[in-house]
Short mmCIF file of C-alpha atoms in Angstrom, two decimals:
data_model
loop_
_atom_site.label_atom_id
_atom_site.label_comp_id
_atom_site.label_asym_id
_atom_site.label_seq_id
_atom_site.Cartn_x
_atom_site.Cartn_y
_atom_site.Cartn_z
CA MET O 1 -67.84 152.90 137.16
CA ALA O 2 -69.26 149.86 135.36
CA PHE O 3 -72.86 150.02 134.23
CA THR O 4 -75.24 147.52 135.85
CA LEU O 5 -78.67 146.53 134.59
CA PRO O 6 -81.39 148.12 136.78
CA ASP O 7 -83.43 145.53 138.68
CA ASP O 8 -86.79 147.14 137.96
CA LEU O 9 -86.29 147.66 134.21
CA ALA O 10 -88.92 146.03 131.99
CA PRO O 11 -87.38 143.17 129.95
CA GLU O 12 -88.45 144.86 126.70
CA LEU O 13 -86.05 147.69 127.57
CA TYR O 14 -82.91 145.60 128.05
CA PRO O 15 -81.53 146.64 124.62
CA LEU O 16 -81.98 150.30 125.69
CA ALA O 17 -80.62 149.85 129.21
CA TRP O 18 -77.30 151.57 128.48
CA LEU O 19 -79.19 154.83 127.93
CA ALA O 20 -80.85 154.83 131.37
CA GLY O 21 -79.74 157.54 133.76
CA THR O 22 -78.74 161.20 133.69
CA TRP O 23 -76.14 162.57 131.29
CA ARG O 24 -74.51 166.02 131.25
CA GLY O 25 -72.11 167.56 128.81
CA TYR O 26 -71.46 170.02 126.03
CA GLY O 27 -72.21 170.39 122.37
CA ILE O 28 -72.63 172.62 119.37
CA LEU O 29 -75.66 174.28 117.80
CA THR O 30 -75.53 175.57 114.23
CA TYR O 31 -78.00 175.96 111.39
CA GLY O 32 -76.82 178.04 108.46
CA GLU O 33 -77.54 181.73 108.89
CA THR O 34 -80.52 181.05 111.17
CA VAL O 35 -78.56 179.71 114.16
CA PRO O 36 -74.94 180.93 114.47
CA GLU O 37 -72.50 178.24 115.60
CA GLN O 38 -72.19 178.26 119.38
CA ALA O 39 -71.19 176.02 122.28
CA VAL O 40 -74.03 174.88 124.57
CA TYR O 41 -74.53 172.97 127.80
CA GLN O 42 -76.77 169.91 127.58
CA GLU O 43 -78.54 167.54 129.96
CA MET O 44 -80.42 164.34 129.09
CA THR O 45 -82.28 162.03 131.44
CA PHE O 46 -83.61 158.61 130.43
CA ASP O 47 -85.93 157.26 133.13
CA TYR O 48 -88.57 154.54 133.42
CA ASP O 49 -91.54 153.62 135.63
CA GLY O 50 -91.84 149.87 135.05
CA GLY O 51 -93.62 150.17 131.70
CA PRO O 52 -92.11 148.99 128.38
CA TYR O 53 -90.78 152.42 127.41
CA LEU O 54 -88.11 154.96 128.30
CA ARG O 55 -88.86 158.63 128.85
CA GLN O 56 -86.17 161.02 127.66
CA THR O 57 -86.08 164.64 128.77
CA THR O 58 -83.52 166.87 127.07
CA THR O 59 -82.65 170.46 127.93
CA ILE O 60 -80.11 172.61 126.11
CA TRP O 61 -78.77 175.89 127.51
CA THR O 62 -76.86 178.70 125.87
CA VAL O 63 -73.76 179.64 127.85
CA ASP O 64 -72.40 182.80 129.44
CA ALA O 65 -69.42 183.58 127.23
CA THR O 66 -67.93 185.96 129.81
CA ARG O 67 -67.57 183.16 132.38
CA SER O 68 -67.24 179.96 130.34
CA LYS O 69 -63.85 178.64 129.30
CA ASN O 70 -62.71 177.42 125.91
CA LEU O 71 -63.43 173.78 125.15
CA ASP O 72 -61.30 171.07 123.66
CA PHE O 73 -63.92 169.10 121.78
CA GLU O 74 -62.05 165.85 122.43
CA MET O 75 -62.50 166.15 126.20
CA PRO O 76 -65.01 163.96 128.10
CA GLY O 77 -68.54 165.26 128.44
CA LEU O 78 -68.51 165.94 132.18
CA GLN O 79 -65.16 167.73 131.96
CA GLY O 80 -66.52 169.98 129.21
CA ALA O 81 -69.67 170.70 131.22
CA SER O 82 -67.54 171.80 134.16
CA LEU O 83 -66.11 174.59 132.00
CA LEU O 84 -69.46 176.04 130.90
CA ALA O 85 -71.71 178.49 132.74
CA PRO O 86 -75.33 177.98 131.57
CA ALA O 87 -77.13 181.20 130.70
CA GLN O 88 -80.61 180.61 129.26
CA ILE O 89 -82.61 177.56 128.22
CA TRP O 90 -82.48 177.21 124.45
CA SER O 91 -84.80 174.23 124.11
CA THR O 92 -86.41 171.42 126.07
CA GLU O 93 -88.14 168.28 124.87
CA THR O 94 -89.78 165.09 126.15
CA ILE O 95 -89.58 161.84 124.14
CA TYR O 96 -90.94 158.36 124.76
CA TRP O 97 -88.91 155.45 123.35
CA ARG O 98 -90.85 152.23 122.75
CA PRO O 99 -89.25 149.00 121.44
CA VAL O 100 -91.60 147.21 119.05
CA GLY O 101 -89.74 144.06 118.04
CA GLN O 102 -86.40 142.50 117.19
CA GLU O 103 -84.83 140.99 114.14
CA GLN O 104 -81.52 139.36 113.37
CA PRO O 105 -79.19 141.51 111.24
CA ASP O 106 -77.88 140.33 107.90
CA ALA O 107 -74.34 139.08 108.51
CA ALA O 108 -73.24 140.58 105.19
CA GLU O 109 -74.29 144.03 106.41
CA THR O 110 -72.50 143.84 109.78
CA THR O 111 -69.02 142.68 108.82
CA ASP O 112 -67.52 145.96 110.05
CA ASP O 113 -69.15 145.81 113.49
CA ALA O 114 -66.58 145.93 116.28
CA ASP O 115 -68.81 143.68 118.37
CA THR O 116 -69.03 140.89 115.82
CA LYS O 117 -66.09 141.13 113.42
CA GLY O 118 -64.04 137.99 113.67
CA SER O 119 -65.76 136.92 116.90
CA GLY O 120 -67.62 133.99 115.40
CA GLY O 121 -70.38 134.63 117.92
CA PRO O 122 -74.03 135.52 117.37
CA LEU O 123 -74.82 138.91 115.90
CA THR O 124 -76.44 141.53 118.14
CA PRO O 125 -80.18 141.71 117.36
CA VAL O 126 -81.63 144.90 115.93
CA THR O 127 -84.44 146.31 118.07
CA ARG O 128 -87.01 148.35 116.17
CA LEU O 129 -88.14 151.58 117.83
CA GLU O 130 -91.13 153.90 117.76
CA LEU O 131 -90.85 157.27 119.48
CA VAL O 132 -93.15 160.20 120.13
CA SER O 133 -91.85 163.65 121.10
CA ALA O 134 -93.20 167.04 122.13
CA ASP O 135 -91.63 170.41 122.88
CA PRO O 136 -92.99 173.71 124.25
CA ALA O 137 -92.12 175.48 120.99
CA GLY O 138 -95.22 173.82 119.51
CA HIS O 139 -93.95 170.65 117.81
CA VAL O 140 -94.98 167.02 118.13
CA ALA O 141 -93.39 164.19 116.14
CA VAL O 142 -93.57 160.47 115.49
CA TRP O 143 -90.23 158.76 114.94
CA GLU O 144 -89.11 155.32 113.81
CA GLY O 145 -85.69 153.73 113.95
CA TRP O 146 -83.53 151.08 115.54
CA ILE O 147 -81.04 150.34 118.28
CA GLN O 148 -78.30 147.73 118.06
CA GLY O 149 -75.83 147.41 120.90
CA PRO O 150 -74.53 150.88 121.85
CA ARG O 151 -75.86 152.60 118.71
CA ALA O 152 -79.26 154.00 117.77
CA GLN O 153 -80.66 155.90 114.83
CA VAL O 154 -84.14 157.43 114.47
CA GLY O 155 -85.95 159.68 112.01
CA THR O 156 -89.29 161.42 111.92
CA GLN O 157 -92.20 159.86 110.06
CA ALA O 158 -94.52 162.79 110.79
CA VAL O 159 -94.03 166.23 112.35
CA GLY O 160 -96.95 168.33 113.54
CA ARG O 161 -96.85 171.91 114.71
CA ALA O 162 -99.01 174.53 116.33
CA ARG O 163 -100.20 177.32 114.06
CA THR O 164 -97.57 179.78 115.33
CA ALA O 165 -94.65 177.31 115.59
CA VAL O 166 -91.63 177.43 113.30
CA PRO O 167 -92.00 174.97 110.38
CA VAL O 168 -90.00 171.75 110.85
CA GLU O 169 -90.23 169.27 107.99
CA GLU O 170 -87.90 166.44 109.01
CA MET O 171 -85.45 165.42 111.76
CA THR O 172 -82.94 162.59 112.15
CA ARG O 173 -80.84 161.67 115.19
CA MET O 174 -77.99 159.30 115.90
CA PHE O 175 -76.79 158.13 119.34
CA GLY O 176 -73.73 156.14 120.30
CA LEU O 177 -71.77 155.12 123.37
CA VAL O 178 -68.12 156.07 122.78
CA GLY O 179 -65.52 155.76 125.50
CA GLY O 180 -68.27 155.71 128.12
CA ASP O 181 -69.79 158.98 126.85
CA LEU O 182 -73.10 159.45 125.07
CA MET O 183 -72.48 161.02 121.66
CA TRP O 184 -75.40 162.28 119.60
CA THR O 185 -76.17 164.35 116.52
CA GLN O 186 -79.29 165.85 114.96
CA ASP O 187 -79.91 166.91 111.37
CA MET O 188 -83.11 168.59 110.27
CA ALA O 189 -84.97 170.47 107.56
CA ALA O 190 -86.62 173.56 109.07
CA PHE O 191 -87.06 177.32 108.86
CA GLY O 192 -88.22 176.98 105.26
CA GLN O 193 -85.20 174.94 104.23
CA SER O 194 -86.04 171.65 102.48
CA GLU O 195 -82.60 170.04 102.68
CA VAL O 196 -81.65 168.14 105.83
CA THR O 197 -78.71 169.95 107.46
CA THR O 198 -76.68 169.58 110.64
CA TYR O 199 -78.31 171.30 113.61
CA ALA O 200 -76.98 169.94 116.91
CA SER O 201 -74.41 167.58 118.38
CA GLY O 202 -73.26 166.69 121.85
CA ARG O 203 -70.97 164.69 124.08
CA LEU O 204 -72.35 163.84 127.51
CA GLY O 205 -71.03 161.89 130.48
CA ARG O 206 -73.08 159.68 132.78
CA VAL O 207 -73.82 161.27 136.17
CA ASP O 208 -73.76 158.82 139.08
CA ASP O 209 -74.94 161.37 141.66
CA VAL O 210 -76.94 164.31 140.27
CA ASN O 211 -76.30 166.27 143.50
CA ASP O 212 -72.52 165.84 143.42
CA PRO O 213 -71.01 169.37 143.25
CA ALA O 214 -68.31 168.10 140.89
CA ALA O 215 -70.99 166.97 138.41
CA GLN O 216 -72.65 170.38 138.18
CA PRO O 217 -72.18 172.62 135.13
CA GLY O 218 -69.48 175.21 135.65
CA SER O 219 -67.98 173.36 138.63
CA ALA O 220 -64.45 174.16 137.42
CA LEU O 221 -65.16 177.89 137.08
CA ASP O 222 -64.60 180.65 139.60
CA PRO O 223 -67.76 181.56 141.55
CA ALA O 224 -69.90 184.21 139.90
CA GLU O 225 -69.28 187.71 141.20
CA PRO O 226 -72.25 189.03 143.21
CA GLU O 227 -74.43 191.35 141.16
CA GLY O 228 -73.52 195.00 141.63
CA GLU O 229 -69.95 194.24 142.73
CA SER O 230 -67.05 194.60 140.33
CA SER O 231 -63.35 195.27 140.49
CA THR O 232 -62.03 198.52 138.99
CA SER O 233 -58.38 197.70 139.42
CA SER O 234 -57.76 196.95 135.74
CA ASP O 235 -59.30 197.23 132.30
CA SER O 236 -59.69 193.43 132.20
CA SER O 237 -62.60 193.72 134.64
CA MET O 238 -64.72 195.72 132.21
CA PRO O 239 -67.93 193.93 131.19
CA ALA O 240 -67.99 192.23 127.80
CA SER O 241 -69.93 193.83 124.99
CA ASP O 242 -73.49 192.70 124.22
CA ASP O 243 -72.37 191.07 120.99
CA ALA O 244 -69.88 188.74 122.65
CA GLU O 245 -70.14 185.25 121.18
CA PRO O 246 -70.02 181.96 123.15
CA ASN O 247 -66.67 180.23 123.22
CA ALA O 248 -66.33 177.31 120.84
#
C-alpha cells in the first residue's frame, strides 16, 4: 500500500513523514560477552499530536525459543514477526524527534545518492534533528543528527543516568527505508566499555491495521498449549531445558 502524507501533520514534519505509523518486525541484540546474540521481536510507533515533533515509542521483547521458528534474515519485517513468540520485554523507550532547520547538501558529497545521481534535479535537503529520549532503566539522552529522504542518522551529545543505572557513554543510530521496510541499527559504548560497538538492529514492516490478526507477532505459529496440558505421546513433547537459546 502506497504511503500518503497525513492531513494533520505539521509542515515541519514533512521530511519525517515516512516514519509516521506503527512498525513491527524482528532483529538482533548482541553486545560482546554482556549480551549474548539473540533474535528479538520489536515494535516502533511514530505518532504526532499537531505539534512540530514526532514521538517515537520503541519496545523490544525477547522471544520464546521453544515456540518461535527460525528466521531468514532477508525476509520482510512483518513476515519475520509472524514467526516469533514474544516472551518478556527487554527494553522500552520514548523519544521526541524535533526538526530544527534545513540546508542544501553539497553536490560533491551526494554523487552516489540513488535519488539524485544522474537525475539533474534538485538535491534533497538535509533536515537537522534534535532528539530527547528516556527509558525506565534510568537513562535520559540528548541526540543530534539529520534526515535526508528515507535515511536518518543520530548520535548522543549527552547521556544522563540515575545513580543505579548501568553506565552508557555514547549511542548512535541509523534508520533507512529499504524495500518498504524500516531498517535500523544501534551502536553504543556501555557497561564500562569505551569503544562504540554494535548493540541492536532490526527490520520492521509498516502495520496498516494494528488490530489485524495477521499483523500480530507469532501469527504464523501454532496456538500456545494451555498451561498444565501436554502431550506424552513422544519424546519430542518434552519441555526444553532452561538454557535453551533463542533461534537466530
